[in-house]
mmCIF file of C-alpha atoms in Angstrom:
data_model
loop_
_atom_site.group_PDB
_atom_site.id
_atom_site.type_symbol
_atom_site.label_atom_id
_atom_site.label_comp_id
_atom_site.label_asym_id
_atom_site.label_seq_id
_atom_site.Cartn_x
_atom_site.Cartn_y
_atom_site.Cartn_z
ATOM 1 C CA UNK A 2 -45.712 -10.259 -137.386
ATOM 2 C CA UNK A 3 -41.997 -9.897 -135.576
ATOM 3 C CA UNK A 4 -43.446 -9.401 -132.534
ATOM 4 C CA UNK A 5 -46.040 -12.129 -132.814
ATOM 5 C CA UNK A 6 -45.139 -14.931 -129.987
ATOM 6 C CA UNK A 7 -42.859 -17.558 -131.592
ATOM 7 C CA UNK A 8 -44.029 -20.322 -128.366
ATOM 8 C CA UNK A 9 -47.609 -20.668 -127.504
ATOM 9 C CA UNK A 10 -49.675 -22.188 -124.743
ATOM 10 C CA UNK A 11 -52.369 -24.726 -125.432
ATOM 11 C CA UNK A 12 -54.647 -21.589 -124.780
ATOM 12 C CA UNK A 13 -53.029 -19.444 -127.211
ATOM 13 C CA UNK A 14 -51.038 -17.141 -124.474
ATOM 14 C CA UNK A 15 -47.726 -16.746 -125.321
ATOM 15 C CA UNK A 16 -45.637 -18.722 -123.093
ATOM 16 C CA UNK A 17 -42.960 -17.055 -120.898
ATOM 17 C CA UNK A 18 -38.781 -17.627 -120.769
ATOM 18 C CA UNK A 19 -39.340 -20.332 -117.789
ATOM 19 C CA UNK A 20 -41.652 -22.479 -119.630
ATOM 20 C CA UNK A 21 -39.777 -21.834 -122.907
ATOM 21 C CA UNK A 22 -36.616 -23.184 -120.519
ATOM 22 C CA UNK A 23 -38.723 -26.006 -119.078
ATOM 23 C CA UNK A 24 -39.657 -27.252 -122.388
ATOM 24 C CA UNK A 25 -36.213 -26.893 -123.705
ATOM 25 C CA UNK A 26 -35.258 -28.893 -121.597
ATOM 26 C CA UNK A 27 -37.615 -31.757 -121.172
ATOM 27 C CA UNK A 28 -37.453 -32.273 -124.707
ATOM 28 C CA UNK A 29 -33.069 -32.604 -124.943
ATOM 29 C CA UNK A 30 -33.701 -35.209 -121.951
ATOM 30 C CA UNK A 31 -36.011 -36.980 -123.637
ATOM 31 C CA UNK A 32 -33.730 -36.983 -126.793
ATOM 32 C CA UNK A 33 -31.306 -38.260 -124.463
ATOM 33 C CA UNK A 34 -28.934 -34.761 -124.438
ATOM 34 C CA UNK A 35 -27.384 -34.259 -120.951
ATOM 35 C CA UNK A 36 -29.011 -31.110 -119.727
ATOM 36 C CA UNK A 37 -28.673 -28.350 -118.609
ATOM 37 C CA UNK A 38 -29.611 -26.529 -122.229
ATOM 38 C CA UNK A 39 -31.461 -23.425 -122.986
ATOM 39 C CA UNK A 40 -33.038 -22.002 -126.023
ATOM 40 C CA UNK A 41 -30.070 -19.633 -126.006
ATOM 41 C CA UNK A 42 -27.972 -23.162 -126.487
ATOM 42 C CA UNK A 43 -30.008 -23.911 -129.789
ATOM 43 C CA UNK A 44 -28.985 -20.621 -131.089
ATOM 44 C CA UNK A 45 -25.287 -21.744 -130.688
ATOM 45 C CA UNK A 46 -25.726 -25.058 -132.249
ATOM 46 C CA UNK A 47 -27.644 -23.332 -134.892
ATOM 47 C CA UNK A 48 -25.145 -20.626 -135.616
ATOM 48 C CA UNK A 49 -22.087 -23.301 -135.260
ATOM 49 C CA UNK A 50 -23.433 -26.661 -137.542
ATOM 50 C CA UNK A 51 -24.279 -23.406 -140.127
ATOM 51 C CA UNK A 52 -20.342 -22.596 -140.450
ATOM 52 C CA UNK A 53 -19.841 -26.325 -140.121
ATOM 53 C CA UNK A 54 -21.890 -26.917 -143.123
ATOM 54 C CA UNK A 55 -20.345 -24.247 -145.187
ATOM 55 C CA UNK A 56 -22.487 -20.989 -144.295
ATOM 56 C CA UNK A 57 -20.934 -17.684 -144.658
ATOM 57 C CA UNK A 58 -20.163 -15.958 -141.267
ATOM 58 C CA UNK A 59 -22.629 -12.884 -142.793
ATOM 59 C CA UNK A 60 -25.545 -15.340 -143.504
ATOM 60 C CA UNK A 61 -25.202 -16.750 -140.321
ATOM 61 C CA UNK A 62 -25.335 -13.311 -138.961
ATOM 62 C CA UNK A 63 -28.230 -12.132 -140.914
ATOM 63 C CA UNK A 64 -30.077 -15.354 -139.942
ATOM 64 C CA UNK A 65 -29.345 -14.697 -136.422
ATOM 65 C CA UNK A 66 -30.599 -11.264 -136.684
ATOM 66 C CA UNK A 67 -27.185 -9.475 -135.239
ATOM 67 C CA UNK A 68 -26.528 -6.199 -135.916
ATOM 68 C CA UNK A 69 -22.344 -7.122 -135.476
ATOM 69 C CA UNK A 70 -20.561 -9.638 -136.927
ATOM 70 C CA UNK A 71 -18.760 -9.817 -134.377
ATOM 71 C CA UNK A 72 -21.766 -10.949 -132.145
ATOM 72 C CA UNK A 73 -21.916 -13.574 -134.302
ATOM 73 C CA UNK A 74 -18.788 -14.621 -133.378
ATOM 74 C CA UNK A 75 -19.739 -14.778 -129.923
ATOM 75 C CA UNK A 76 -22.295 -17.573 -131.235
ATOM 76 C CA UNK A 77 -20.048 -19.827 -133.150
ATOM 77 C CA UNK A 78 -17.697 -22.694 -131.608
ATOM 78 C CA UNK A 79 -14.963 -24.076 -133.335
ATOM 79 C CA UNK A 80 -15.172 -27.814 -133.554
ATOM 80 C CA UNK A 81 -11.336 -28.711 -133.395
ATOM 81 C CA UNK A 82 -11.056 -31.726 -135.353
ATOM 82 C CA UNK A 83 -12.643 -29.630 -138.236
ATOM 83 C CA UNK A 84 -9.609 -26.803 -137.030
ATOM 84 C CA UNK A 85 -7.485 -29.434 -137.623
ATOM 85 C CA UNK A 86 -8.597 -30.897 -141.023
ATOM 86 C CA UNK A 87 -8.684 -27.715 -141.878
ATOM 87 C CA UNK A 88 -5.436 -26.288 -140.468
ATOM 88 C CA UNK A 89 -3.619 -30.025 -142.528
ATOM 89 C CA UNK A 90 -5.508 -28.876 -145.754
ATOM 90 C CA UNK A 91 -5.015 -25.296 -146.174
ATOM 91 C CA UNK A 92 -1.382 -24.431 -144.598
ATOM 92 C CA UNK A 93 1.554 -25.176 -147.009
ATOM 93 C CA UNK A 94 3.411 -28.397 -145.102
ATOM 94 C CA UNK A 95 7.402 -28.211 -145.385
#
């Protein structure tokens, strides 16, 4: 169910923020990603390669479970080469 724990311990407890952290963390050092991250990072990369890849800001939202928009928002980064591809494709050039 929704509430059912999403990280487990090898003995089936649910595992706590801190080890959630930890675990973050070891893993992004051993992919070689220069740390500190958090799980709350993932969510931003998620949210952000999304729009990248074409996702609607509302899909992203409802896949994010926010009840705003404009938390949303709050998640995404704008990569600014893609600002500028953009920017050099869409605004009429005199």
């Amino acid at each position: 169910g929704r509430l059912d724990p999403l990280f487990i311990s090898r003995t089936g407890r649910a595992l706590d923020r801190t080890n959630v952290w930890r675990l973050v963390n070891r893993y992004a050092a051993a992919a070689g990603i220069a740390g500190p991250i958090g799980p709350h990072t993932l969510r931003h990369c998620f949210a952000t390669h999304l729009l990248e890849g074409g996702a609607n800001l509302r899909i992203v939202q409802e896949l994010l479970g926010h009840v705003s928009v404009v938390t949303t928002q709050i998640y995404t980064h704008v990569n600014i080469s893609r600002l500028k591809a953009i920017h050099e494709r869409c605004h009429p050039h005199q």
